[in-house]
mmCIF file of C-alpha atoms in Angstrom:
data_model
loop_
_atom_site.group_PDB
_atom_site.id
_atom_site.type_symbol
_atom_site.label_atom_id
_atom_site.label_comp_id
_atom_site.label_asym_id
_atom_site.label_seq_id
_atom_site.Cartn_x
_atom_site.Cartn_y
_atom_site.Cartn_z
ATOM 1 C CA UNK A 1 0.000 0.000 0.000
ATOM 2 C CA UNK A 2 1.487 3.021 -0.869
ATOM 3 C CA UNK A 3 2.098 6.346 1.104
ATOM 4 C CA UNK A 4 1.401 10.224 0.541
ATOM 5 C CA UNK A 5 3.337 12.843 1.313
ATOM 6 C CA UNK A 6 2.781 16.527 0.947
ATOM 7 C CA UNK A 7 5.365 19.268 -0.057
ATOM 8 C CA UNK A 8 7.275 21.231 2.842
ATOM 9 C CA UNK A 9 6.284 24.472 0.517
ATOM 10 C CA UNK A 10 2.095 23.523 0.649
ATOM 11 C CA UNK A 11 2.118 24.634 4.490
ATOM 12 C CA UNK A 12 3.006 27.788 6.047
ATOM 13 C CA UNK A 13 6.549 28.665 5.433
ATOM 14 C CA UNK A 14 6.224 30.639 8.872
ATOM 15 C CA UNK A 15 6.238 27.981 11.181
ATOM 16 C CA UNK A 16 8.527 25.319 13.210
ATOM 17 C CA UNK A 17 9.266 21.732 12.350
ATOM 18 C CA UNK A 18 7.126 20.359 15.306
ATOM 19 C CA UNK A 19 4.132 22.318 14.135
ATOM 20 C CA UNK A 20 4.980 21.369 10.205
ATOM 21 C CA UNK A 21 4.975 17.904 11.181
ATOM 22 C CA UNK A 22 1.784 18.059 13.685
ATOM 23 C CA UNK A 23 -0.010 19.634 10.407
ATOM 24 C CA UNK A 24 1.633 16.519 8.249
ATOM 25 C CA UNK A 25 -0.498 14.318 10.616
ATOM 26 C CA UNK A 26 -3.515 16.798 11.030
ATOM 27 C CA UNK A 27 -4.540 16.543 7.368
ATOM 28 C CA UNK A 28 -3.733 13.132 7.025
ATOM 29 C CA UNK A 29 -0.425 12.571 4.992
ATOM 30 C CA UNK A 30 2.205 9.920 5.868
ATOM 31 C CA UNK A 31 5.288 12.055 5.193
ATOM 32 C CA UNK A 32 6.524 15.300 4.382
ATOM 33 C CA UNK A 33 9.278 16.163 1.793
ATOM 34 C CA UNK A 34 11.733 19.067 3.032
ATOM 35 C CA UNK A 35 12.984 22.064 0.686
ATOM 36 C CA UNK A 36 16.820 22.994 0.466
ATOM 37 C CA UNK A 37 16.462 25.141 -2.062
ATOM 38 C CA UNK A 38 18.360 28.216 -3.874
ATOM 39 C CA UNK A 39 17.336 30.358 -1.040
ATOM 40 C CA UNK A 40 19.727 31.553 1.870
ATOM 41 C CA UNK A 41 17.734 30.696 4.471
ATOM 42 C CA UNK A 42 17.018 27.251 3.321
ATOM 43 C CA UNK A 43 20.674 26.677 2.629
ATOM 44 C CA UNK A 44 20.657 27.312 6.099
ATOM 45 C CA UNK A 45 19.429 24.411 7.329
ATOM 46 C CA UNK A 46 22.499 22.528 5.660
ATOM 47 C CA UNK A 47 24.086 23.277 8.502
ATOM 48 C CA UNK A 48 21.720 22.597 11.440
ATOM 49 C CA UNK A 49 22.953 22.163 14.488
ATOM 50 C CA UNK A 50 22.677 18.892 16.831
ATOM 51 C CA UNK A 51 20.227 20.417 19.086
ATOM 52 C CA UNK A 52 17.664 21.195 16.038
ATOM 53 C CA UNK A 53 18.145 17.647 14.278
ATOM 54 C CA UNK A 54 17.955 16.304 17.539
ATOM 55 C CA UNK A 55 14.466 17.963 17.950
ATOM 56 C CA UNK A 56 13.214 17.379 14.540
ATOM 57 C CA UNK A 57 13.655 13.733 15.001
ATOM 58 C CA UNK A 58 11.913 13.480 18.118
ATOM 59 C CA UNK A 59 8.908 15.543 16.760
ATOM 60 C CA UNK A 60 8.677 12.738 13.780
ATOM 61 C CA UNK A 61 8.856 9.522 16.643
ATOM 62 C CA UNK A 62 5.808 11.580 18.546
ATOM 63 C CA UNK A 63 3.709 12.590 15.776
ATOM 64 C CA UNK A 64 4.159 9.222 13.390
ATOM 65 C CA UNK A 65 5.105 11.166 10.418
ATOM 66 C CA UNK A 66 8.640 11.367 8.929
ATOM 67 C CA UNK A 67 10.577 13.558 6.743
ATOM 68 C CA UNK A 68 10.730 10.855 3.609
ATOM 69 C CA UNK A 69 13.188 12.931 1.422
ATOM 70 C CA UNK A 70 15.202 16.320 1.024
ATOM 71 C CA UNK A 71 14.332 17.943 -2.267
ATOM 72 C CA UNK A 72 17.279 19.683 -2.781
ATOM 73 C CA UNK A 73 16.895 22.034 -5.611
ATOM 74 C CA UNK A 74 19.720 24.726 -3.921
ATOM 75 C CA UNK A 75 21.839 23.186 -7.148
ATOM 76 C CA UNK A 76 19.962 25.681 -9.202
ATOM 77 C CA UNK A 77 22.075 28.230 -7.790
ATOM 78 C CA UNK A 78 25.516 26.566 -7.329
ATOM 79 C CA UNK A 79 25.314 23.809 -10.386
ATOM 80 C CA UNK A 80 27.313 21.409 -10.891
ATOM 81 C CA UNK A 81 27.754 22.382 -14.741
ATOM 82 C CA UNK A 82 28.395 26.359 -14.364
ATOM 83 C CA UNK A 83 31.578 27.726 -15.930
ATOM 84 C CA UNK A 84 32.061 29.117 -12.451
ATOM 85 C CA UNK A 85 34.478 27.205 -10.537
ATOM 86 C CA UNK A 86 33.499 28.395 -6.727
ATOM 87 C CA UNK A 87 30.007 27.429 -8.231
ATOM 88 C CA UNK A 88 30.645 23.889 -8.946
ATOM 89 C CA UNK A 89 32.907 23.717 -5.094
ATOM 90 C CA UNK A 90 30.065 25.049 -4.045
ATOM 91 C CA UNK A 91 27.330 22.525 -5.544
ATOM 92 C CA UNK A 92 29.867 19.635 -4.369
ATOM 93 C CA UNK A 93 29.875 21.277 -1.121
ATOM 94 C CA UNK A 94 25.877 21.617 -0.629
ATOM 95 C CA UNK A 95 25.579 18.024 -1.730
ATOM 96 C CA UNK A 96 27.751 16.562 0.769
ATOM 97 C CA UNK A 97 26.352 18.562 3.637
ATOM 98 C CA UNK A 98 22.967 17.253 2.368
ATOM 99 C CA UNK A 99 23.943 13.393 2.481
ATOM 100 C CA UNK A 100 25.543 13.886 5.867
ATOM 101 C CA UNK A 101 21.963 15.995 7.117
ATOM 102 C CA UNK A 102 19.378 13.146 5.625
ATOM 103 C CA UNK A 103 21.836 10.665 7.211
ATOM 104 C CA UNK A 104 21.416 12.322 10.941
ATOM 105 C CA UNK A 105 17.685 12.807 10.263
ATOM 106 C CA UNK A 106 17.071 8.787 9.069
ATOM 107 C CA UNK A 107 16.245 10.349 5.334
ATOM 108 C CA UNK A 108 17.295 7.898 2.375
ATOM 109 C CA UNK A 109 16.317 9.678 -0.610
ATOM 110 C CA UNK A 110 17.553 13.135 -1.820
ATOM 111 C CA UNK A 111 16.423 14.471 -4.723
ATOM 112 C CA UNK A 112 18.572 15.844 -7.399
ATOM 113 C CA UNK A 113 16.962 18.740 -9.474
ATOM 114 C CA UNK A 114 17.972 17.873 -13.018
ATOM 115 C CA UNK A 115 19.923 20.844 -14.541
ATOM 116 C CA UNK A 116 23.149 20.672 -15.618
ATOM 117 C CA UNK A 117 23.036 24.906 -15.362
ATOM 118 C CA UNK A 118 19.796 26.856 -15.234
ATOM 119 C CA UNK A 119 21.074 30.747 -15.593
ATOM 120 C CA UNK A 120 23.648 30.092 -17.550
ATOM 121 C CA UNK A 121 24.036 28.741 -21.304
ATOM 122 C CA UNK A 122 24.304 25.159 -21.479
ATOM 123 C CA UNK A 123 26.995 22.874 -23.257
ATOM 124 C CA UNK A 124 28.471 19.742 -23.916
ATOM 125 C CA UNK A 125 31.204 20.953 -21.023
ATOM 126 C CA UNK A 126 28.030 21.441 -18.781
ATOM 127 C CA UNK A 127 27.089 18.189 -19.115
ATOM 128 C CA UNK A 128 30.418 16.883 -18.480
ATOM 129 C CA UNK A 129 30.613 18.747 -15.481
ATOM 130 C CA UNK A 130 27.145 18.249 -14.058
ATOM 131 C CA UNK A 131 27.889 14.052 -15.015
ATOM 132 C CA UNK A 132 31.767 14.725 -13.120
ATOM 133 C CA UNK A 133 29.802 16.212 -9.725
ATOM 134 C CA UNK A 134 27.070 13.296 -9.742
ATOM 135 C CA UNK A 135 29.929 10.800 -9.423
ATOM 136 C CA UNK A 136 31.262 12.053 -6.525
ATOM 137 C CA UNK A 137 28.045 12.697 -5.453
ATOM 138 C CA UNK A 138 26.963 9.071 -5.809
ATOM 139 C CA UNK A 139 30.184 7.795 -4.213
ATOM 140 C CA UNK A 140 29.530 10.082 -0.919
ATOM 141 C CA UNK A 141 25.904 8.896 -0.714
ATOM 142 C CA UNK A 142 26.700 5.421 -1.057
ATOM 143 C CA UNK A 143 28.801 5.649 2.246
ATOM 144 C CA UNK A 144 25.930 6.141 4.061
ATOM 145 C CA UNK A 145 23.213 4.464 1.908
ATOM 146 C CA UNK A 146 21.587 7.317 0.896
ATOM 147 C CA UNK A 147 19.632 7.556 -2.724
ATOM 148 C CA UNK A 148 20.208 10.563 -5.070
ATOM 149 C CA UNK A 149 17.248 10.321 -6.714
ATOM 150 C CA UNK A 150 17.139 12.536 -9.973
ATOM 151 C CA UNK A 151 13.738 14.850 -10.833
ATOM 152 C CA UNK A 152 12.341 15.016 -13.870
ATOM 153 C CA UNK A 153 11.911 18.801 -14.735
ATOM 154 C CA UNK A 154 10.992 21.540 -16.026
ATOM 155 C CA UNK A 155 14.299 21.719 -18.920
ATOM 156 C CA UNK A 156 15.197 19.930 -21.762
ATOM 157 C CA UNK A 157 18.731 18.682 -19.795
ATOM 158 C CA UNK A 158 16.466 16.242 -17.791
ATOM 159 C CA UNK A 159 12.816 16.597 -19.053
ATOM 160 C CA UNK A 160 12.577 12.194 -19.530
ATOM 161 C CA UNK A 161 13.033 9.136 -18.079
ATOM 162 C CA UNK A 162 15.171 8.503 -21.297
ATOM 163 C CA UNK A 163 17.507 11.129 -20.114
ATOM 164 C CA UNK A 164 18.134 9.939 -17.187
ATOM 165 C CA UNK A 165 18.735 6.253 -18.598
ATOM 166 C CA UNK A 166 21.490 7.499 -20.133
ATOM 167 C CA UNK A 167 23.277 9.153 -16.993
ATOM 168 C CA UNK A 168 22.483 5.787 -15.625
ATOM 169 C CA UNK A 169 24.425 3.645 -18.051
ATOM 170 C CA UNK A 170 27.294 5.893 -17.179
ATOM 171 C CA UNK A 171 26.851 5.214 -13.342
ATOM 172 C CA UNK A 172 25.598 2.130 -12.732
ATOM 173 C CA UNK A 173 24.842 2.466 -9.386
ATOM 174 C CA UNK A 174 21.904 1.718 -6.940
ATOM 175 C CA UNK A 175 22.407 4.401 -5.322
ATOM 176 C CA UNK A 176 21.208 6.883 -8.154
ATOM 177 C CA UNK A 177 17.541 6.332 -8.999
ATOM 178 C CA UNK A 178 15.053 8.691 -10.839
ATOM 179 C CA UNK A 179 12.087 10.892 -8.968
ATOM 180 C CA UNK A 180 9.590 11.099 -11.950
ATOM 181 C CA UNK A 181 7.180 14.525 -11.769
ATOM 182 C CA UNK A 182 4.007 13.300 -13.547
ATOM 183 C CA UNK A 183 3.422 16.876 -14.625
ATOM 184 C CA UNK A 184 6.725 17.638 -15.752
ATOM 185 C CA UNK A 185 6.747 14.676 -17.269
ATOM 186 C CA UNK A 186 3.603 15.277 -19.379
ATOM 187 C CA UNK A 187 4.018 18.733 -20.039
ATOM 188 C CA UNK A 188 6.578 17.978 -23.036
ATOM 189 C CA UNK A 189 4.757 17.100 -25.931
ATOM 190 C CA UNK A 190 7.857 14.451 -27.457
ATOM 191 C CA UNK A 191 7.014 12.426 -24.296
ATOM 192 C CA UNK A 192 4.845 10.134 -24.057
ATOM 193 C CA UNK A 193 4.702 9.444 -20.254
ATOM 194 C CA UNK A 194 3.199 5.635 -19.637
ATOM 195 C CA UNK A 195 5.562 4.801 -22.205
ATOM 196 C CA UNK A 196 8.430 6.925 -20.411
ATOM 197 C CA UNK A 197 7.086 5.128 -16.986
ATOM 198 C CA UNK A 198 7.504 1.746 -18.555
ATOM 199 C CA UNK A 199 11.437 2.613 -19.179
ATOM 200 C CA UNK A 200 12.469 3.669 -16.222
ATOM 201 C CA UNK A 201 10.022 1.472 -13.613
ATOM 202 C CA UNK A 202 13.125 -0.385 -12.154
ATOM 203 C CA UNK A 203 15.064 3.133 -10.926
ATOM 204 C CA UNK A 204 11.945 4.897 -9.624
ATOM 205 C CA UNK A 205 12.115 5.990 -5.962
ATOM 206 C CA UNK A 206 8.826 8.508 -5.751
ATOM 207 C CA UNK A 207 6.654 9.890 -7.831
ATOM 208 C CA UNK A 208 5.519 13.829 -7.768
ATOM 209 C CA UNK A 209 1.888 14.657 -8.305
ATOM 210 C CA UNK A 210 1.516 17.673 -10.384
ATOM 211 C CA UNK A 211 -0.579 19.271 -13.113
ATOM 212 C CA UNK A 212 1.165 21.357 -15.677
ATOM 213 C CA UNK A 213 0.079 23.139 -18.866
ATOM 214 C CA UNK A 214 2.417 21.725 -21.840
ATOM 215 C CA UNK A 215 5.040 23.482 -23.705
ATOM 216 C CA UNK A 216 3.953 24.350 -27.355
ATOM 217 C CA UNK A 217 5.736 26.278 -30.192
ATOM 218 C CA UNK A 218 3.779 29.473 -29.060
ATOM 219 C CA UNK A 219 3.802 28.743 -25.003
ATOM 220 C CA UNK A 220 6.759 27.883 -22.610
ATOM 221 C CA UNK A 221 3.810 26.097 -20.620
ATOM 222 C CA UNK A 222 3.583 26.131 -16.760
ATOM 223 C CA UNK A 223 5.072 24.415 -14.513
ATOM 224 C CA UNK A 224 3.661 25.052 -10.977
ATOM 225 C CA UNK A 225 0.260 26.347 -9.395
ATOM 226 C CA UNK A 226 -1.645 24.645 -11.834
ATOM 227 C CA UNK A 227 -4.544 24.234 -10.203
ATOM 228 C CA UNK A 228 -5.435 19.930 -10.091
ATOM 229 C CA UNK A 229 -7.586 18.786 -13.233
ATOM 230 C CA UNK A 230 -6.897 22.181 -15.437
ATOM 231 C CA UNK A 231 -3.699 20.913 -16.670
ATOM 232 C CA UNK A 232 -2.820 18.418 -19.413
ATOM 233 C CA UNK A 233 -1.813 15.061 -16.630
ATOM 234 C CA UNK A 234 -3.970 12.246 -17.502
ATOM 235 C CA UNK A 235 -3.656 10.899 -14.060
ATOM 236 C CA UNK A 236 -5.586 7.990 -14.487
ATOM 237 C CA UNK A 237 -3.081 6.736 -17.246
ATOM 238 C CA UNK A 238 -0.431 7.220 -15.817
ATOM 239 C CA UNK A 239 -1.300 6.230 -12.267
ATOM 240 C CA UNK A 240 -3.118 3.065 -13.992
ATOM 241 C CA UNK A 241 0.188 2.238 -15.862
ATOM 242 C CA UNK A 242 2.138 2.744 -12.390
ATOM 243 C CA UNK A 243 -0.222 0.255 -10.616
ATOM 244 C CA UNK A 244 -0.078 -2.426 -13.569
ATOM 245 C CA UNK A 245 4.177 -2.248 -13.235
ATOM 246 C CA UNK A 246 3.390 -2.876 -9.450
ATOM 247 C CA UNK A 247 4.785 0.326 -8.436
ATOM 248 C CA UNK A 248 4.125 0.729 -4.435
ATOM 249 C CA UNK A 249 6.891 3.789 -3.624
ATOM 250 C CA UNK A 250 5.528 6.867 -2.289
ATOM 251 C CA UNK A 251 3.662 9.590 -3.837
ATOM 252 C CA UNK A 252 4.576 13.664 -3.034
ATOM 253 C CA UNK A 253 1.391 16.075 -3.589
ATOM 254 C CA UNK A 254 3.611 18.767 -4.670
ATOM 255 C CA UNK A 255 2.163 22.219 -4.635
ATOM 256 C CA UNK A 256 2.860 25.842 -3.057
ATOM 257 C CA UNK A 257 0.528 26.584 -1.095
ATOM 258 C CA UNK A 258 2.752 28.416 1.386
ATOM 259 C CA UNK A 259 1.246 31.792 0.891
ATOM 260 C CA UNK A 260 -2.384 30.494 0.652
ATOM 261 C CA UNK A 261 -5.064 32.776 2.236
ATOM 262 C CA UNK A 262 -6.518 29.271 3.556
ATOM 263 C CA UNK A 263 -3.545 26.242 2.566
ATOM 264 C CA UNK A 264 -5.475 23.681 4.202
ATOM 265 C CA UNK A 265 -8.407 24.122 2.028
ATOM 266 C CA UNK A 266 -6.032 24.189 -0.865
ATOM 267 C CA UNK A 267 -4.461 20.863 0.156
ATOM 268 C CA UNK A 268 -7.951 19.455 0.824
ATOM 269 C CA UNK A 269 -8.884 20.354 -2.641
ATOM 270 C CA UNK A 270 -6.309 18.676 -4.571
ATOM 271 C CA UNK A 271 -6.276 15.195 -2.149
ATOM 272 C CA UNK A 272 -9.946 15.308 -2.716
ATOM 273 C CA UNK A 273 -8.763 14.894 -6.419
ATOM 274 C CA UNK A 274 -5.865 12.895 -6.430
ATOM 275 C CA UNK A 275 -7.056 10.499 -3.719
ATOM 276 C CA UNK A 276 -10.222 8.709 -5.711
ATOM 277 C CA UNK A 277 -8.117 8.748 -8.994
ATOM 278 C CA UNK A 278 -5.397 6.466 -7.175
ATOM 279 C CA UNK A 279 -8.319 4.132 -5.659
ATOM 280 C CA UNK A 280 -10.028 4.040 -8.665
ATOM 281 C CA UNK A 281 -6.803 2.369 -10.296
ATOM 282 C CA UNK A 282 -6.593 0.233 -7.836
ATOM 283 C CA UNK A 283 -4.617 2.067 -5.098
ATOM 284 C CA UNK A 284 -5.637 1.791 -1.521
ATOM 285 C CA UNK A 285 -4.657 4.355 0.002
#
């Protein structure tokens, strides 16, 4: 039976870990994914100190909820692939401090965003680059049996399964595994995502649940706060083709709600969508 999990960025950004995780169990979710992204203050927590992991840990034993993954999508700043070299010391640099953090906080899967470089102009030496700090980045992992698990997103570098196949055969370890975003995934028109879900069904970790509009000649589409059922997911598809491959990894309602004049009846809305899709495939969740 699978598990849900809701996005550290759907609740109130405002608030402490104990009362982030008491509102994890409050609405009903099984886990909750943490944020290290681009911003300083989130970088921040890359170096927490023993007291606040210690609490954090506690909070998760007490409230029967758990911080399932880190998605750590601070790489869009420092990547791996920039032309920059304090960049890329700094992207090796976040990443280790991240495996060492999900290690003292009993995570095992760390997402990876999938950009080589995102403000700067990408090229075969990007890619070389990006490939160069994922190896040491799977070595350090495996050390403490963590999973880099890499996104699929929002630019061509890593917008399929098929893409990240092909990292794969270069590092063929099972310690780097792919996070599939079913709206990323569907928003690019060359994809075809069951078929993409079929490929890759032996590396997925966790699967994001996301609507998206798609990306046409005339439209760069949109990739978050598309509101559940106005984008262009088939969700029964893809969730039916998931089910039929025996897939029973956890699934991330990802959304940003953090602002939300009323988050909870955001959230509310969009499990009251996703949840009877997933049973009606066969789910029981």
């Amino acid at each position: 039976m699978p598990q849900i999990g809701i996005y550290e960025k759907a609740l109130p950004k405002e608030i402490s870990w104990e009362e982030r995780l008491r509102l994890t169990k409050k609405m009903g979710f099984d886990f909750i994914e943490m944020s290290i992204d681009e911003t300083d203050e989130r970088l921040a927590r890359l170096d927490m100190s023993q007291d606040e992991i210690k609490k954090i840990r506690t909070c998760c034993q007490v409230e029967g909820v758990r911080i399932n993954s880190i998605c750590l999508s601070g790489h869009r700043r420092f990547p791996f692939g920039s032309n920059n070299l304090e960049k890329r010391k700094q992207a090796e640099i976040i990443l280790n401090k991240a495996i060492e953090l999900a290690h003292q906080l009993g995570i095992t899967i760390i997402q990876i965003a999938g950009y080589d470089v995102y403000y700067e102009e990408k090229s075969m030496l990007s890619r070389e680059r990006f490939i160069d700090g994922l190896i040491k980045g799977v070595k350090k992992a495996s050390e403490y049996g963590i999973i880099l698990s890499i996104e699929i997103m929002d630019d061509p570098f890593m917008n399929s399964i098929q893409k990240f196949l092909e990292i794969k055969k270069q590092i063929p370890s099972p310690f780097l595994q792919v996070y599939p975003d079913l709206g990323n995934l569907s928003a690019w028109s060359e994809n075809n995502p069951s078929q993409e879900i079929e490929l890759g069904i032996d590396a997925i970790t966790s699967i994001h649940l996301k609507d998206t509009l798609p990306v046409t000649k005339t439209s760069e589409g949109q990739f978050r706060d598309v509101p559940f059922g106005e984008g262009c997911v088939d969700f029964e598809g893809t969730l039916r083709t998931l089910y039929r491959l025996g897939y029973d990894g956890t699934f991330l309602i990802e959304m940003w709600s953090e602002k939300a004049e009323d988050f909870e009846l955001e959230i509310k809305k969009a499990k009251d969508y996703l949840i009877p899709k997933l049973r009606k495939v066969g789910y029981h969740v």
